[in-house]
CSV table of C-alpha atoms in Angstrom, one decimal:
chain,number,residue,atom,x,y,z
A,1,UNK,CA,75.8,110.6,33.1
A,2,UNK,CA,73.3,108.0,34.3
A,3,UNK,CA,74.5,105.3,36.2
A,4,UNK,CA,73.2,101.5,37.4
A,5,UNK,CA,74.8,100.7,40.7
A,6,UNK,CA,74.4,97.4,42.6
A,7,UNK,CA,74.4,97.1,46.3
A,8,UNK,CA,73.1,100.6,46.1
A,9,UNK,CA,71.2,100.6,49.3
A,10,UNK,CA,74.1,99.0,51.1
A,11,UNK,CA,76.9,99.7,53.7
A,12,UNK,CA,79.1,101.5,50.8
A,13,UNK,CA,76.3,102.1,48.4
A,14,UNK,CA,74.1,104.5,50.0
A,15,UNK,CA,77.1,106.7,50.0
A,16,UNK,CA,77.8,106.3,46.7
A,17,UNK,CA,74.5,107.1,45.3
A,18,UNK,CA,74.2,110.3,46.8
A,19,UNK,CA,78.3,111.4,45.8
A,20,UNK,CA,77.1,111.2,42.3
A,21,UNK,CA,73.6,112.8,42.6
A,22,UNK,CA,76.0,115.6,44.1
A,23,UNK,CA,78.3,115.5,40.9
A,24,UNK,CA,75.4,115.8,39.2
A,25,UNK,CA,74.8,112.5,37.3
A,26,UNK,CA,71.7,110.4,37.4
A,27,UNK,CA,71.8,106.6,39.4
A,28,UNK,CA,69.6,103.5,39.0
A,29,UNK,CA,70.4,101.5,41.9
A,30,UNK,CA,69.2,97.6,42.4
A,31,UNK,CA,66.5,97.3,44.8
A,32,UNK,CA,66.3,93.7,46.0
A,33,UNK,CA,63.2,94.9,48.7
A,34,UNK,CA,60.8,97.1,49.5
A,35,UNK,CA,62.9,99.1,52.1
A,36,UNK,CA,65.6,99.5,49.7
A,37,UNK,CA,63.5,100.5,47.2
A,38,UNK,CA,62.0,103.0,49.3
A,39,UNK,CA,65.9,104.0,50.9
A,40,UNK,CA,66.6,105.1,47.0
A,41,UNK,CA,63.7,106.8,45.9
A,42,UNK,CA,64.2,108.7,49.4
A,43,UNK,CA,67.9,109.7,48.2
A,44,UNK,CA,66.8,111.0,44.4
A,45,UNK,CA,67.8,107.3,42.6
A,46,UNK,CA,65.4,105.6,40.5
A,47,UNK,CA,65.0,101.8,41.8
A,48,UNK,CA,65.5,98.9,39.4
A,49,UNK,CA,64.0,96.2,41.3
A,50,UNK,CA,65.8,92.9,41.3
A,51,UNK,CA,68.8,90.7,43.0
A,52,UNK,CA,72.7,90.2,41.5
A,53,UNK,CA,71.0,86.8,40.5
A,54,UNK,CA,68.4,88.4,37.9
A,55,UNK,CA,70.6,88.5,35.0
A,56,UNK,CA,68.3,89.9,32.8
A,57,UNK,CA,67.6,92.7,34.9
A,58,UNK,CA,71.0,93.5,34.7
A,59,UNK,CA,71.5,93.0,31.5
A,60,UNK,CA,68.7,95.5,30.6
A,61,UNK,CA,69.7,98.1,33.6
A,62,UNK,CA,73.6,98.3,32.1
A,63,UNK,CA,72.8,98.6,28.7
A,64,UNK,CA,70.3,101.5,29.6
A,65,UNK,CA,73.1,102.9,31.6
A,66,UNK,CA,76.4,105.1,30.9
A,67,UNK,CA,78.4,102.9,33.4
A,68,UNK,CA,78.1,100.3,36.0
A,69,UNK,CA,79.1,100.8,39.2
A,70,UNK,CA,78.9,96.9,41.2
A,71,UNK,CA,79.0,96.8,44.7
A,72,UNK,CA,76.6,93.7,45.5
A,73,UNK,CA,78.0,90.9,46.8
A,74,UNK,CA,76.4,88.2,49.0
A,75,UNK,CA,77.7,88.4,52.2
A,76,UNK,CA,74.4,87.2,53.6
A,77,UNK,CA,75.9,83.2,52.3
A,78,UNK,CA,79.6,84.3,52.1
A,79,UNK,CA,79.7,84.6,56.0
A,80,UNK,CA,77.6,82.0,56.9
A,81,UNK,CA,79.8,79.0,55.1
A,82,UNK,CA,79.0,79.6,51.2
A,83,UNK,CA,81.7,81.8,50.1
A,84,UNK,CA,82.5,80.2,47.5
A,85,UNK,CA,78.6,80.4,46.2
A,86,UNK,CA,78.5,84.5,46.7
A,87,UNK,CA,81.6,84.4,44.5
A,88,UNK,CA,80.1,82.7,41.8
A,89,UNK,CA,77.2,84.8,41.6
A,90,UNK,CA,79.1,87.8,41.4
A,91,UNK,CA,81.1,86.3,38.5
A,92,UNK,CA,78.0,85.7,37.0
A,93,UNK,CA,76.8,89.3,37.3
A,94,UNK,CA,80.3,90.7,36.2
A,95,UNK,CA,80.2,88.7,33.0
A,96,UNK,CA,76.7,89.7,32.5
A,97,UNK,CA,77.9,93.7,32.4
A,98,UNK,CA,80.8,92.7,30.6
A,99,UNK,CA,78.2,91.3,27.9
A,100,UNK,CA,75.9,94.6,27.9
A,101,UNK,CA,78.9,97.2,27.9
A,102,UNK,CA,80.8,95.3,25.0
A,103,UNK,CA,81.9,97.8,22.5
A,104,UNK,CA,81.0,101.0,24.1
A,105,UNK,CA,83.6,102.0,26.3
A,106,UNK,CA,81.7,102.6,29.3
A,107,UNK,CA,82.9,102.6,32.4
A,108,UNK,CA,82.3,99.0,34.6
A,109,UNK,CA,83.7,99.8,38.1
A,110,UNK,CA,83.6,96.8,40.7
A,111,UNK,CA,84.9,96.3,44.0
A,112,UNK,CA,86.7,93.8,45.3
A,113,UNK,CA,89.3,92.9,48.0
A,114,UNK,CA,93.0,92.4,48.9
A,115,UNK,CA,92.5,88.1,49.4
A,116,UNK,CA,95.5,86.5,47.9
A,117,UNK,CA,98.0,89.4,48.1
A,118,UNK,CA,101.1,88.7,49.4
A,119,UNK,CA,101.7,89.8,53.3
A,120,UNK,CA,104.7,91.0,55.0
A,121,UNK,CA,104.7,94.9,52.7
A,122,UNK,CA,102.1,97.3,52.1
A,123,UNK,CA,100.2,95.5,48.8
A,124,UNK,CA,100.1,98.6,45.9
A,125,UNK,CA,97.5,98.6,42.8
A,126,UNK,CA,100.4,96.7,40.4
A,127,UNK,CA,100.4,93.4,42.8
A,128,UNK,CA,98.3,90.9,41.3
A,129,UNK,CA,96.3,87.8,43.7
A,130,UNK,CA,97.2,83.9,43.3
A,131,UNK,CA,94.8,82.6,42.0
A,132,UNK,CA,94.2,79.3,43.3
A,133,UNK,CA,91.0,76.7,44.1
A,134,UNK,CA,90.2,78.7,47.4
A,135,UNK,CA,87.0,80.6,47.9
A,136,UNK,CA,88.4,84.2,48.3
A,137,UNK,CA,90.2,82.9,45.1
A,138,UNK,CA,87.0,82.9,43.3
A,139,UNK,CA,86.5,86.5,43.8
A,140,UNK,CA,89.9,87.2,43.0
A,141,UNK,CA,89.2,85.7,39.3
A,142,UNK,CA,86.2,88.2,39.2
A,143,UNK,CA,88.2,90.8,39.3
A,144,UNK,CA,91.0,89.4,36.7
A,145,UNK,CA,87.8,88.8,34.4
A,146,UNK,CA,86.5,92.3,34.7
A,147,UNK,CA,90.3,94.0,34.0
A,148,UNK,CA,90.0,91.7,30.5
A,149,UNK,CA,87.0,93.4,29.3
A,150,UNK,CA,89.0,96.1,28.2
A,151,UNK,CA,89.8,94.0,25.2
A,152,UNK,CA,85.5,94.0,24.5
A,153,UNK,CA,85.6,98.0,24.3
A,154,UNK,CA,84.8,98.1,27.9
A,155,UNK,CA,86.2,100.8,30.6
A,156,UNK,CA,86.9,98.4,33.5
A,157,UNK,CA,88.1,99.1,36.9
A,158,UNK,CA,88.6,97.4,39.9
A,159,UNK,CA,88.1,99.3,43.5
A,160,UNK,CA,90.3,97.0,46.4
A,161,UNK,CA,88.5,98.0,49.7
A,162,UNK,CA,89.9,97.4,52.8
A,163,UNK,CA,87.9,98.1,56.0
A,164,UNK,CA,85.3,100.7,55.5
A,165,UNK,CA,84.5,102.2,58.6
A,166,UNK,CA,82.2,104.9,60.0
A,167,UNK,CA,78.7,105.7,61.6
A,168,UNK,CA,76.1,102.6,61.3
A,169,UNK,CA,78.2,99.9,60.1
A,170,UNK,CA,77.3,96.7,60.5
A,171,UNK,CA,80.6,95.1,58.8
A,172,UNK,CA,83.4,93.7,60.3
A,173,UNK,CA,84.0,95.8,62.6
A,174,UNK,CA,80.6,96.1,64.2
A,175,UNK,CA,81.2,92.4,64.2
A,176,UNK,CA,84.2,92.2,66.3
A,177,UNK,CA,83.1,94.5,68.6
A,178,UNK,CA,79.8,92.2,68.9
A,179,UNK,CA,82.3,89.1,69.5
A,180,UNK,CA,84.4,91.3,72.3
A,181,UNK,CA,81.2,92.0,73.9
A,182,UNK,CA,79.3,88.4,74.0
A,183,UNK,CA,83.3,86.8,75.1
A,184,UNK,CA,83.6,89.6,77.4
A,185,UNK,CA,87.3,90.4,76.4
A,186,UNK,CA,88.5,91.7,73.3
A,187,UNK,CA,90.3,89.5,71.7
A,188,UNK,CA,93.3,89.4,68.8
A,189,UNK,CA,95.3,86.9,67.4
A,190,UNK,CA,98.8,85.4,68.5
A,191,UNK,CA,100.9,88.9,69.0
A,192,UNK,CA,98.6,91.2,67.2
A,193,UNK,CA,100.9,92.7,65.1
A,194,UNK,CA,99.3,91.8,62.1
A,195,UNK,CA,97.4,95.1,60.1
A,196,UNK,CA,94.3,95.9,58.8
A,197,UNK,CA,94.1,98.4,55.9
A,198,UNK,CA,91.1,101.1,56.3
A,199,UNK,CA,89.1,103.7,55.0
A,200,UNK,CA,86.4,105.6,55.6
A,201,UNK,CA,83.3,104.9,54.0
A,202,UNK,CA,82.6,108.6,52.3
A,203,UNK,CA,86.3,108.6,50.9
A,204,UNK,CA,85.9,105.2,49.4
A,205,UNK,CA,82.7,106.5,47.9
A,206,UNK,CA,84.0,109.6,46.3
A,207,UNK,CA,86.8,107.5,44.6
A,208,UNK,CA,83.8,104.9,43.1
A,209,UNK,CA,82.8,108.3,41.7
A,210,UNK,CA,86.0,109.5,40.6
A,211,UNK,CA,86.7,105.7,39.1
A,212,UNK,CA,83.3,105.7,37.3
A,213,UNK,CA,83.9,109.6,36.1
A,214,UNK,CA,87.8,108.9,34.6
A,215,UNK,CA,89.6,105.8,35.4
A,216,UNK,CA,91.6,104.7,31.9
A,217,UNK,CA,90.3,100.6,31.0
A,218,UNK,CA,92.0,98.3,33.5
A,219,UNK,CA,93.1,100.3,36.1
A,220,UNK,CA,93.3,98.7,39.6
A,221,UNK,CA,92.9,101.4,42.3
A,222,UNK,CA,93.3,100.7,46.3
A,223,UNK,CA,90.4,102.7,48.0
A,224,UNK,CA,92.8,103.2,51.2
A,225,UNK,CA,93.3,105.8,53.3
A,226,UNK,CA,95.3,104.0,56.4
A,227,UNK,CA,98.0,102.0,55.2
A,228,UNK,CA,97.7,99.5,58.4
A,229,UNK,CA,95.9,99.4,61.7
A,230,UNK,CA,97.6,96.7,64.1
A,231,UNK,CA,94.6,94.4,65.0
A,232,UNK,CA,96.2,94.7,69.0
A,233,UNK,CA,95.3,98.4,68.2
A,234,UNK,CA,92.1,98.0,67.6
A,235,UNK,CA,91.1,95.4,70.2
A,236,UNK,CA,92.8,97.7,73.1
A,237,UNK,CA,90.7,100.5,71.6
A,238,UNK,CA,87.5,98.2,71.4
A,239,UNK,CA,88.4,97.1,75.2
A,240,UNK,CA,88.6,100.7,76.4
A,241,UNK,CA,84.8,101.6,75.0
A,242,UNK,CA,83.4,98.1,76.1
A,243,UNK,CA,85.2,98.2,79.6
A,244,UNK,CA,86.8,94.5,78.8
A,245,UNK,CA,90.1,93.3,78.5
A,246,UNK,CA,91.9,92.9,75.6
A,247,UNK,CA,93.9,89.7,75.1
A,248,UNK,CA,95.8,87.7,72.6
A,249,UNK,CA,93.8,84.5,71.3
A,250,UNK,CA,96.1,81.2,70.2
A,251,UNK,CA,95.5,80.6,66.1
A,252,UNK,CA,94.5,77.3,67.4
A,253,UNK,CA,91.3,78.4,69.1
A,254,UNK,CA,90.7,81.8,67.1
A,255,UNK,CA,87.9,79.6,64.8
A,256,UNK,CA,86.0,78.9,68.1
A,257,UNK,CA,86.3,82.4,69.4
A,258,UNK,CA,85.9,84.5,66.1
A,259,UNK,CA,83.6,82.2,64.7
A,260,UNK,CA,83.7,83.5,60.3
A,261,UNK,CA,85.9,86.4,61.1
A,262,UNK,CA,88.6,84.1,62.3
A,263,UNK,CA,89.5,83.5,58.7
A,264,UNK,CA,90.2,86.9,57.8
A,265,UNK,CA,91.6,88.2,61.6
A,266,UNK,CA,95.2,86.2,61.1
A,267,UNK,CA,96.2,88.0,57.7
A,268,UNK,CA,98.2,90.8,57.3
A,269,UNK,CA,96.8,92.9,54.8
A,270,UNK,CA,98.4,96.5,54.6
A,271,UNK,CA,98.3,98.3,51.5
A,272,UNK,CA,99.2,101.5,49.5
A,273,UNK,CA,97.3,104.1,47.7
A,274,UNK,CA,100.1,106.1,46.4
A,275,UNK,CA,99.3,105.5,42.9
A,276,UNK,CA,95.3,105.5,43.1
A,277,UNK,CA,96.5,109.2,44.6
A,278,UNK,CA,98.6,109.8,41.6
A,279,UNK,CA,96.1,108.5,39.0
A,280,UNK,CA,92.9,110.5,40.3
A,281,UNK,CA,94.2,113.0,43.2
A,282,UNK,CA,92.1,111.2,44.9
A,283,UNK,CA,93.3,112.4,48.8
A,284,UNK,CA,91.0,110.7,51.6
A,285,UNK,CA,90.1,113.2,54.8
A,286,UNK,CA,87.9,111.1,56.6
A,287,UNK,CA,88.6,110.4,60.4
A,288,UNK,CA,90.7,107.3,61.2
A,289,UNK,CA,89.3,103.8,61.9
A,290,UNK,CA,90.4,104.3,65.7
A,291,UNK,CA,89.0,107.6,65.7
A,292,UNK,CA,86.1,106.3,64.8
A,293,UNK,CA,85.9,103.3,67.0
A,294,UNK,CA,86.9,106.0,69.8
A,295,UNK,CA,83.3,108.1,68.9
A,296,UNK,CA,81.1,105.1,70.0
A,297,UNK,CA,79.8,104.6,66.9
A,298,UNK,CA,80.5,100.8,67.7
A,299,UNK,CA,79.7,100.9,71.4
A,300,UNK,CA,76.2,99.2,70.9
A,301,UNK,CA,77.4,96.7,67.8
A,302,UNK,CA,74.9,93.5,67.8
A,303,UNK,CA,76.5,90.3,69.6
A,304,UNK,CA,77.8,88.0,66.9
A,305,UNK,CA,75.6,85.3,65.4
């Protein structure tokens, strides 16, 4: 099968393209510069040059395409105060597919998040987000839109990550440890007890593959491998690498000392996989996010902007 996958040359993408080169299919991935052009030509994908805001590019791209596979998102303006903007422009691009893949049944795999889940249990693939007229909500709606395209003759799925972790990311974690190292401590919020979901990056990209492969229309799968990492965990492990202490930050000041990520670092957001597991035997085996954190892949993260 040939496949068009956005965000192809990113953080979860370039380990997606090469998990279905290995299966055998062909990939298109979007190239939004020359470096990423040149990243998928240099991993055996053909480069379709464009950005997630080139709708006719991706209009053409799908429809030349057996599936979609979107992983783009703009995190470049979500972080830096226009969430709400990346969110619209990946609705855009989502109803775009939706419009190319009408009445084939292809697949249309997208990923997406655990915002607006209820906390205090491990979310599972049947709980569904409030939608509401926050940001995160925004992207949340996305992902209600794309499930709907089954009634179009589309194969939709969506792929909740959680933390995707592993060697040369630049993600959330990178960015904490960034944070611990320009404070100088390593800081969590109030007690700490509140969890992080995780997975490693080359599990979550075998399951975009097995989603894309066989996933039945409107399947919601949780690409999770840990059910929940206490954020005190992971800031005593980050303190033990950078050589800092870690300690508790008051809600009230975690905006001024997390900066973006304060938004995210309060919520509880453990989840399940057992039915992803049961749908696609889909069993990750990639080290843990404190494992990882623990081989200094992290050790030299960038101080936060």
């Amino acid at each position: 099968m040939r496949f068009f996958v956005t965000g192809a040359s990113g953080w979860v993408g370039s380990a997606v393209v090469p998990e279905l080169i290995d299966a055998g299919h062909q990939v298109a991935g979007l190239a939004r510069s020359d470096a990423s052009a040149a990243a998928l030509t240099g991993a055996g994908a053909e480069a379709v040059r464009g950005t997630v805001d080139d709708l006719d590019v991706l209009r053409d791209a799908a429809a030349a395409s057996d599936g979609v596979i979107h992983l783009a998102f703009k995190h470049d303006i979500a972080f830096s105060g226009d969430f709400r903007g990346a969110a619209e422009a990946d609705r855009r691009a989502v109803d775009t597919f939706g419009d190319a893949l009408a009445g084939t049944g292809r697949p249309l795999v997208i990923a997406s998040g655990f915002a607006g889940l209820g906390a205090g249990r491990a979310a599972t693939e049947r709980d569904m987000p409030v939608i509401d007229d926050s940001p995160p909500s925004v992207r949340a709606a996305t992902a209600q839109a794309a499930l709907a395209l089954a009634s179009r003759g589309v194969r939709p799925s969506v792929v909740r990550l959680p933390i995707c972790h592993g060697e040369g990311d630049n993600g959330f974690l990178a960015t904490l440890v960034g944070i611990a190292r320009a404070k100088g401590v390593s800081g969590y919020v109030g007690d700490g007890t509140n969890r992080w979901s995780a997975v490693h990056r080359l599990d979550a990209a075998r399951l975009f593959r097995l989603a894309a492969e066989k996933t039945p229309a409107g399947s919601v799968l949780h690409g999770v491998a840990e059910e929940g990492v206490a954020l005190r965990d992971i800031a005593e492990e980050i303190g033990r690498r950078l050589g800092v202490s870690a300690v508790s930050v008051a809600p009230a000041d975690a905006a001024e000392h997390f900066s973006w990520l304060s938004g995210f670092l309060a919520h509880d957001a453990a989840a399940s996989h057992a039915l992803t597991g049961e749908l696609l035997d889909w069993r990750p085996t990639g080290p843990t996010l404190l494992e990882d954190l623990g081989k200094g892949y992290y050790d030299e993260a960038p101080a936060a902007a």
